[in-house]
Coordinates of C-alpha atoms and ligand atoms in Angstrom, one line a residue:
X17 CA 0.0 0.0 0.0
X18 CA 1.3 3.3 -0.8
X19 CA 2.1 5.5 2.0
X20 CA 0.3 9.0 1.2
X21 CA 2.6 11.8 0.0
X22 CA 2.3 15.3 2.3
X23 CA 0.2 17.9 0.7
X24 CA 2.5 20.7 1.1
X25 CA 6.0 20.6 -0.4
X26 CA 9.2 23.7 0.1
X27 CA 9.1 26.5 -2.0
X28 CA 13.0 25.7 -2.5
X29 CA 14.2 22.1 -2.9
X30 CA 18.1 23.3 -2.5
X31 CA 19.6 22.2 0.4
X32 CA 23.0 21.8 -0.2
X33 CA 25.5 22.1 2.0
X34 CA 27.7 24.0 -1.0
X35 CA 27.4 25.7 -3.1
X36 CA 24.3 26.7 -0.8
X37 CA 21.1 28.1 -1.8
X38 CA 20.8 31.3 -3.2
X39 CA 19.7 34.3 -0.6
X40 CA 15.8 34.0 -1.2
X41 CA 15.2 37.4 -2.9
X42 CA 17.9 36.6 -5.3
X43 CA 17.1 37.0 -8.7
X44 CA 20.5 36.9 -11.8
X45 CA 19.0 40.3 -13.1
X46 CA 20.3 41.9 -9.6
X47 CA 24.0 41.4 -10.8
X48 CA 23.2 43.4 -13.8
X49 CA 25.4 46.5 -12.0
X50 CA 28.9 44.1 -12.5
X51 CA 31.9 45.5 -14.1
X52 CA 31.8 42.7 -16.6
X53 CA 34.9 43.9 -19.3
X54 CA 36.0 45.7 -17.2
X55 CA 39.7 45.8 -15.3
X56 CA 39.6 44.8 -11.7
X57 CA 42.2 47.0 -11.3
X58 CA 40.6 50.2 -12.4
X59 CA 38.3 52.1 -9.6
X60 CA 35.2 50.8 -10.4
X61 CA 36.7 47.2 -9.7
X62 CA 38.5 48.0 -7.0
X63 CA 36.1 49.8 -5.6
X64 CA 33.3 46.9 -5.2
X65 CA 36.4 44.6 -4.0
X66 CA 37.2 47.1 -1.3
X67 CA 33.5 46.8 -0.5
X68 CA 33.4 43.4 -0.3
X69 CA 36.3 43.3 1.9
X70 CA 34.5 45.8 4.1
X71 CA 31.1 44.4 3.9
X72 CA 32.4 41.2 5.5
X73 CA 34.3 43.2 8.1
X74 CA 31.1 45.2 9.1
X75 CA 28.5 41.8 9.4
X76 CA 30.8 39.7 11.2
X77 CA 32.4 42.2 13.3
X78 CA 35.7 41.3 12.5
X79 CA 38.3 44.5 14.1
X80 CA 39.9 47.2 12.3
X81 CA 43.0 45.9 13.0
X82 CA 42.3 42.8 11.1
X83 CA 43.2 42.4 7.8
X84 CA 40.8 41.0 5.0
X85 CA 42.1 39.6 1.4
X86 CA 39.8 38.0 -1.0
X87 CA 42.0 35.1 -2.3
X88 CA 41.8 32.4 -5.3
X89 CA 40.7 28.9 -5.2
X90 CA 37.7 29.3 -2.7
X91 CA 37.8 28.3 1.1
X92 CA 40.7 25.8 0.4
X93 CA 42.9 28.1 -1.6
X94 CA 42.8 30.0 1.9
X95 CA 43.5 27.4 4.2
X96 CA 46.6 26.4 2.2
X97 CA 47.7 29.5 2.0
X98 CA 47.5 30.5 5.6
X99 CA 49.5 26.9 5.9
X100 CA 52.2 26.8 3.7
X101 CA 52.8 30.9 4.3
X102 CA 52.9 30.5 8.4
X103 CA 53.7 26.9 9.6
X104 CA 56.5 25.6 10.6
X105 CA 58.1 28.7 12.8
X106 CA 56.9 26.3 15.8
X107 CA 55.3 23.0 16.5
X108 CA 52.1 22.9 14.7
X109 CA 48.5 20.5 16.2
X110 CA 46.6 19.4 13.9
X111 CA 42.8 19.2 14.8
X112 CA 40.3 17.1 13.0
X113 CA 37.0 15.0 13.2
X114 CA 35.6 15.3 9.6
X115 CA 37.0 14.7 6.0
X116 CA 37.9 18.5 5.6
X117 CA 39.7 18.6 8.5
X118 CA 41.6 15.2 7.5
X119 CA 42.5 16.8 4.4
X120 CA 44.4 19.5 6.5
X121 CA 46.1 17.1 8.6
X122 CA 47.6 15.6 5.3
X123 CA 48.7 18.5 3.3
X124 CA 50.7 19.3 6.4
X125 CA 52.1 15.6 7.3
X126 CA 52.2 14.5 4.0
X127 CA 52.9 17.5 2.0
X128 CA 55.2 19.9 3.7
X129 CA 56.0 16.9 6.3
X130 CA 55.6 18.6 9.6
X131 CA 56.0 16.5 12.6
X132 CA 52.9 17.5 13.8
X133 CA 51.0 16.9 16.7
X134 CA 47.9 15.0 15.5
X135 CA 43.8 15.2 17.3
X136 CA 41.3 13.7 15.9
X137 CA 38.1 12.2 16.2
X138 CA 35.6 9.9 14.8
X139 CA 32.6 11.2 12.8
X140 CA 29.8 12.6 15.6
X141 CA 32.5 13.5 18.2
X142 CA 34.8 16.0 18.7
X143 CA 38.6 16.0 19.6
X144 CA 39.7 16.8 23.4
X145 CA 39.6 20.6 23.6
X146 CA 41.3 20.8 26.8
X147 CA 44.1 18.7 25.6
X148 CA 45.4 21.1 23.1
X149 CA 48.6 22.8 23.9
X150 CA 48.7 26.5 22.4
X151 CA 52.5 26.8 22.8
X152 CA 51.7 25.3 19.1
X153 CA 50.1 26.2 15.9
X154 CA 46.6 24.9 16.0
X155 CA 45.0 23.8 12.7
X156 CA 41.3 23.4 13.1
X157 CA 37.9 23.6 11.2
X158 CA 35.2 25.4 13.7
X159 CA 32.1 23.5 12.2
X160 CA 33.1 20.3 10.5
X161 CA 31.0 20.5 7.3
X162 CA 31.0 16.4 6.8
X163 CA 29.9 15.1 10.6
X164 CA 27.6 18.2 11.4
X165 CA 30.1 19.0 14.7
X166 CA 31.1 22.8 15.6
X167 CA 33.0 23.6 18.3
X168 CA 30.5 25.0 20.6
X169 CA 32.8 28.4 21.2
X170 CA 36.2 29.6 21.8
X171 CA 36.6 29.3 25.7
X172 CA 39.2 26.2 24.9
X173 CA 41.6 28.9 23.1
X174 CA 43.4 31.0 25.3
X175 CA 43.9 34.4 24.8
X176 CA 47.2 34.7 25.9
X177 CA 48.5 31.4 23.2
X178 CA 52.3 31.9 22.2
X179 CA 51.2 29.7 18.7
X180 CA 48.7 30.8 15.7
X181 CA 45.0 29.5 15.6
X182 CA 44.8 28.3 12.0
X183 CA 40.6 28.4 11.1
X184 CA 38.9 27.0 8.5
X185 CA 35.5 28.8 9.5
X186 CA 33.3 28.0 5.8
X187 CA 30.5 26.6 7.1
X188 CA 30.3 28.7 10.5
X189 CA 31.1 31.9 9.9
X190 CA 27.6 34.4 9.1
X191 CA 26.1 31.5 11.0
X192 CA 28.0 31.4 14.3
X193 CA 29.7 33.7 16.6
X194 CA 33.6 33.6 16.0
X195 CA 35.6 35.5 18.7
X196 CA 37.9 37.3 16.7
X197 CA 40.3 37.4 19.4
X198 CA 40.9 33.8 19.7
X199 CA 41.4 33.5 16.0
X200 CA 44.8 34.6 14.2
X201 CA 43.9 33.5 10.8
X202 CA 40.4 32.7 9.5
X203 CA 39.0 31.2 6.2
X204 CA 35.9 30.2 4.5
X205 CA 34.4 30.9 1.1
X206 CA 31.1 32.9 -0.5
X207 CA 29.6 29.5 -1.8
X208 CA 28.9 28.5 2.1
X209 CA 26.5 30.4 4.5
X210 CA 25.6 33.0 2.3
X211 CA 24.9 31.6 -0.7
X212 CA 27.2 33.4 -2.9
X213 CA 29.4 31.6 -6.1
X214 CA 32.2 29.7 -5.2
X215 CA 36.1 30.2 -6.6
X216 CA 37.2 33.1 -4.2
X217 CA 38.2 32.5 -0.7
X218 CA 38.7 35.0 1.9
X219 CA 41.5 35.0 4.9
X220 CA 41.0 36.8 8.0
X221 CA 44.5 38.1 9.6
X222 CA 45.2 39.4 13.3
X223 CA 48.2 41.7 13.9
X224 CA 49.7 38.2 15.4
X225 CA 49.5 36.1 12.3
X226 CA 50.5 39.8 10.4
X227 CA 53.5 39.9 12.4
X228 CA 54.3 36.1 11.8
X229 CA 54.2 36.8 7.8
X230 CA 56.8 39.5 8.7
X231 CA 59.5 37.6 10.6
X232 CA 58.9 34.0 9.3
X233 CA 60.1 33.0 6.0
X234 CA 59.3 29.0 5.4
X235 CA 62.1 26.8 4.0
X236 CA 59.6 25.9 1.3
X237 CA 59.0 27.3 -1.9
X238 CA 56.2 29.4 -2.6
X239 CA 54.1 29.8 -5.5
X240 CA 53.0 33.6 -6.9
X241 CA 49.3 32.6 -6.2
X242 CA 49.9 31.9 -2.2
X243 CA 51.9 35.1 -1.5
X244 CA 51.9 37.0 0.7
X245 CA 54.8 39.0 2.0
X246 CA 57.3 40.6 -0.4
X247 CA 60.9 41.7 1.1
X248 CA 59.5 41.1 4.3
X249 CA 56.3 42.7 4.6
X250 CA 52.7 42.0 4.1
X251 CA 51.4 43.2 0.3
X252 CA 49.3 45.4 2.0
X253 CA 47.2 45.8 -1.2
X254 CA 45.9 42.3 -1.3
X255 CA 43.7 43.7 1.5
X256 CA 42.3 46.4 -0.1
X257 CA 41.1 44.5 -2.9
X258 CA 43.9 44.2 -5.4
X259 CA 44.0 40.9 -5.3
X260 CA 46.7 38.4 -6.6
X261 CA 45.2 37.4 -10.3
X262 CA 42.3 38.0 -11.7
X263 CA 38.7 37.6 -9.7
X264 CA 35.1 37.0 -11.1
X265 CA 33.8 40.5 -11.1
X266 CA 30.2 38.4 -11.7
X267 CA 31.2 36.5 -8.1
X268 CA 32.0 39.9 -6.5
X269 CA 28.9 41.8 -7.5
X270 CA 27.2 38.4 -6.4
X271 CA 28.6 38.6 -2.8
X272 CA 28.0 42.4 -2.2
X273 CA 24.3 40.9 -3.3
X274 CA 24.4 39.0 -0.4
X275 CA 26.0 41.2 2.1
X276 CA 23.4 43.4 0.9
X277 CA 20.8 40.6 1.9
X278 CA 22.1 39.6 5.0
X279 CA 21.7 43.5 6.3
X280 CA 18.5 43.4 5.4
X281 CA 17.3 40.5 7.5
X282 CA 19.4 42.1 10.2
X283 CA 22.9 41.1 9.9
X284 CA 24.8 38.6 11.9
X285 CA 22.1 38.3 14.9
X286 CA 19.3 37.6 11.7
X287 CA 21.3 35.0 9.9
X288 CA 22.6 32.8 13.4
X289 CA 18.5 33.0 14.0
X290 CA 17.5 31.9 11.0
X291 CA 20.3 29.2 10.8
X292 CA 19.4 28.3 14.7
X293 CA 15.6 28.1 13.5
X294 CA 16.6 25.8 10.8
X295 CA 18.3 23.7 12.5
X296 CA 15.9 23.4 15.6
X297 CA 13.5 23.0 13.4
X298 CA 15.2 19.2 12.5
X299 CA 16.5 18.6 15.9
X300 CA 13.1 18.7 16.9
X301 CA 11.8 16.2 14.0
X302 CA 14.5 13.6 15.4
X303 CA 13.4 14.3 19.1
X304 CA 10.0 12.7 18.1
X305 CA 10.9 10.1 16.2
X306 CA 13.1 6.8 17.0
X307 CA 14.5 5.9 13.5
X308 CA 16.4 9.7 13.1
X309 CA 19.2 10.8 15.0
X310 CA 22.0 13.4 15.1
X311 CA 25.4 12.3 13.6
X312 CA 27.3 15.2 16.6
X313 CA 26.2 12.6 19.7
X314 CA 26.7 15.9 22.1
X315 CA 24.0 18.3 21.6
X316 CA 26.2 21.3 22.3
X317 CA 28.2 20.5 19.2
X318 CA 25.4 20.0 16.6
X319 CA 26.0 22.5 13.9
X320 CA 23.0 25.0 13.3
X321 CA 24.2 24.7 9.5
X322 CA 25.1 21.7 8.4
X323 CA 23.2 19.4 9.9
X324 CA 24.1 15.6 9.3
X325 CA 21.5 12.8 10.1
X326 CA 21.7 9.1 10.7
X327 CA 19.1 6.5 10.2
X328 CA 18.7 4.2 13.8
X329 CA 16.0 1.7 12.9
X330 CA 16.5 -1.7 13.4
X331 CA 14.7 -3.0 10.8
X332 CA 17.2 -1.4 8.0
X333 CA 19.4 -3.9 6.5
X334 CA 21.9 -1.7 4.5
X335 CA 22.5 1.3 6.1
X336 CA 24.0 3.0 3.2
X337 CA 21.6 1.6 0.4
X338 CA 18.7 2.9 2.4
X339 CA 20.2 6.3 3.3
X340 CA 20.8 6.8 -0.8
X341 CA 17.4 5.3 -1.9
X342 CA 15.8 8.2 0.7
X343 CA 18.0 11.0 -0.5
X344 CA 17.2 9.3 -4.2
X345 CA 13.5 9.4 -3.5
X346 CA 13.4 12.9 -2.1
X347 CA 15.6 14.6 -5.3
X348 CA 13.0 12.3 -7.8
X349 CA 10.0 14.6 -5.6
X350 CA 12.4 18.0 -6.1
X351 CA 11.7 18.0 -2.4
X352 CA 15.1 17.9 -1.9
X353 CA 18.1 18.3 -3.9
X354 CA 21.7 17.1 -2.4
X355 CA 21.1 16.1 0.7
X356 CA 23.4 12.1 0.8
X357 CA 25.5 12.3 3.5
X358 CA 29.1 13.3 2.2
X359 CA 30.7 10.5 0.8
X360 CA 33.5 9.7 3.5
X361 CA 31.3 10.5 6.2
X362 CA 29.2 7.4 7.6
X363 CA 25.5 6.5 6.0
X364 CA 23.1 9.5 6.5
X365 CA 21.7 12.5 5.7
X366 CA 22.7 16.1 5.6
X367 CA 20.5 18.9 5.3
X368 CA 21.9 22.5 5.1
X369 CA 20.3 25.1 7.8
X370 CA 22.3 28.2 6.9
X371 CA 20.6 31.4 6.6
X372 CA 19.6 31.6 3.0
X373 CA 17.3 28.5 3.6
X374 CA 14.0 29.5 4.8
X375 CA 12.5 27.8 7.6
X376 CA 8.9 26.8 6.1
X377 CA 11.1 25.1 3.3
X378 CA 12.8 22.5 6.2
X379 CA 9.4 22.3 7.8
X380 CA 7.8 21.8 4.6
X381 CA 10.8 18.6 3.8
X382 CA 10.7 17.4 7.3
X383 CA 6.9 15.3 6.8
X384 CA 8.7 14.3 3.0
X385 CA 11.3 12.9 4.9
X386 CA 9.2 10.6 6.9
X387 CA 7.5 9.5 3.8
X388 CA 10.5 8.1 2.0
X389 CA 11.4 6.5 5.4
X390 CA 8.1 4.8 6.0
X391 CA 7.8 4.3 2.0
X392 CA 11.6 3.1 2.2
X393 CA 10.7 0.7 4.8
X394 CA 7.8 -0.7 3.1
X395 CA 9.7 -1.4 -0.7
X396 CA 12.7 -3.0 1.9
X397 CA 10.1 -5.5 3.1
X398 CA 8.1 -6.0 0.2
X399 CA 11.9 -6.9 -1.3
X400 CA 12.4 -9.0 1.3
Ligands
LIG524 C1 35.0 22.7 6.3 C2 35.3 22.9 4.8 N1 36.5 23.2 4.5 C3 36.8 23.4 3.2 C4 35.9 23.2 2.2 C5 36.3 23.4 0.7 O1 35.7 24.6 0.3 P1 35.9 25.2 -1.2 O2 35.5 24.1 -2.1 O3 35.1 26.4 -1.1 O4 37.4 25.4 -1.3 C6 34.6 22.9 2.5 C7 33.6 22.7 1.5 O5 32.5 22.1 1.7 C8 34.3 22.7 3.9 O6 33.1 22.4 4.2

């Protein structure tokens, strides 16, 4: 017997967990204002770069004595530039519990073979905090993308650290408070919280990690596209918007369409709000129901963005055939599009909560959801 669909279905099938959806009142006739054939280097380009750069500073709060550079190659081009530009001055910890966060640990091991000091964690938990000894670098993602864990703050990072915190903050930051003062270099990309295109990164600089760049020169070679000192001193322009090579002046306008959006539903307090509603809005589905659960097994490090599920009935025989046939059956409904666990992470689910995802749209998937389970379970025994 066919299990009855729900009547009402989300305005926006596209939960992905990046690139993310689109701020709702976007619309591709908004970029029209982009410099296209333009130079990026004449004042109309580096004008909307500047505000980019600025924009960001003003909605997450970051200090005036922080400097911002939009960078290539999206959130990674800026986490492997912060690495191969400022490790290896001291002992360097490497901190991970997800796939991004193991791809970290092995550019540094692996690729500029650092003896590091190695943390990690199996999908759903998160490394010992208190263990982590600042008197080193500290490489570290603040919400693991893959598993669904954050770090629930930044109490475990003292302020007084001798080493360098080393963030990859994609899928948290303009979702979650980061205290700037516990942070020396911070990353993530447009394609994440806010919705915006992918291919530039940005990286987020205290005086600290500015002063590192100035006295530390790494045994390494360096390629043009990760530098970031020249005779010594920062390129100070790469922070006012001339950027090393040539950006997307499409992506930029994009962005500043989103900072514009993210002001408008009242900056960072709006977007951790609607990312916290989002995501409440699931934990409270799996609360009620005994096959769903949380991948992050403590509740104080679920991520509010992207939230990763895991099926718990006993009556599933292949975990990861069932969790594709229900991701499968979902997309075929364009209820919702992209939401397979990532594919090192265990069997599951992951549905992204960010800001630019309207709440009626999860509440409208959530009863979906429990059709393709109970629908799932049915075409399972029926096969049986
Ligand atoms: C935690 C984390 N780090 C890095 C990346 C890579 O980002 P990008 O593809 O924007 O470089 C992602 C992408 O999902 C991510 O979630």
């Amino acid at each position: 017997m066919a299990i009855e669909q729900p009547a009402t279905r989300p305005g926006n099938p596209r939960f992905s967990s990046g690139p993310c959806a689109k701020p709702p009142a976007f619309d591709v006739t908004k970029l029209a204002g982009a410099p296209l054939g333009r130079s990026h280097r004449a004042a109309i380009g580096k004008d909307k770069l500047l505000a980019a750069i600025e924009g960001t500073r003003e909605i997450l709060g970051v200090p005036a004595n922080y400097k911002i550079g939009i960078v290539p190659a999206s959130d990674t081009g800026a986490v492997e530039m912060a690495m191969w530009n400022l490790l290896g001055a001291r002992g360097a910890e490497m901190l991970a519990w997800e796939s991004f966060g193991a791809g970290w640990v092995t550019d540094v091991v692996k690729q500029l073979k650092l003896d590091a000091a190695v943390k990690t964690a199996d999908y759903g938990e998160l490394v010992d905090l208190a263990s982590v000894d600042f008197n080193n670098d500290v490489v570290f993602t603040w919400n693991g993308t893959t598993s669904g864990v954050r770090v629930p703050n930044g109490d475990w990072i003292p302020s007084d650290r001798d080493g360098l915190t080393i963030c990859d903050a994609t899928s948290a930051a303009f979702a979650q408070d980061l205290p700037w003062d516990k942070l020396d270099v911070t990353t993530f990309s447009w394609q994440k919280v806010l919705g915006g295109e992918a291919a530039h990164g940005m990286i987020i600089l205290s005086p600290r990690a500015v002063e590192r760049l100035e006295s530390y020169t790494p045994t390494w070679p360096l390629p043009k596209i990760f530098r970031l000192t020249k005779g010594g001193k920062l390129i100070d322009g790469i922070f006012k918007g001339e950027t090393i090579n040539t950006p997307s002046m499409l992506a930029v306008e994009d962005y500043l369409l989103a900072l514009d959006w993210a002001r408008s539903v009242g900056g960072l307090d709006g977007l951790k709000a609607r990312a916290d509603a989002n995501a409440q809005a699931i934990f409270n589905f799996c609360a009620n129901r005994h096959w769903i659960a949380n991948l992050a097994t403590d509740p104080a490090t679920r991520s509010n963005t992207s939230v990763c599920l895991k099926f718990t009935d006993h009556r599933i025989q292949d975990g990861a055939g069932f969790a594709k046939a229900i991701a499968k059956r979902l997309e075929a409904e364009n209820i919702a599009l992209d939401i397979g666990a990532y594919r090192d992470a265990p069997a599951g689910l992951r549905v992204w909560c960010g800001g630019t995802v309207e709440t009626s749209d999860i509440e409208a998937m959530l009863p979906w959801l429990e059709w393709a389970f109970e629908t799932e379970i049915a075409a399972q025994s029926a096969a049986a």
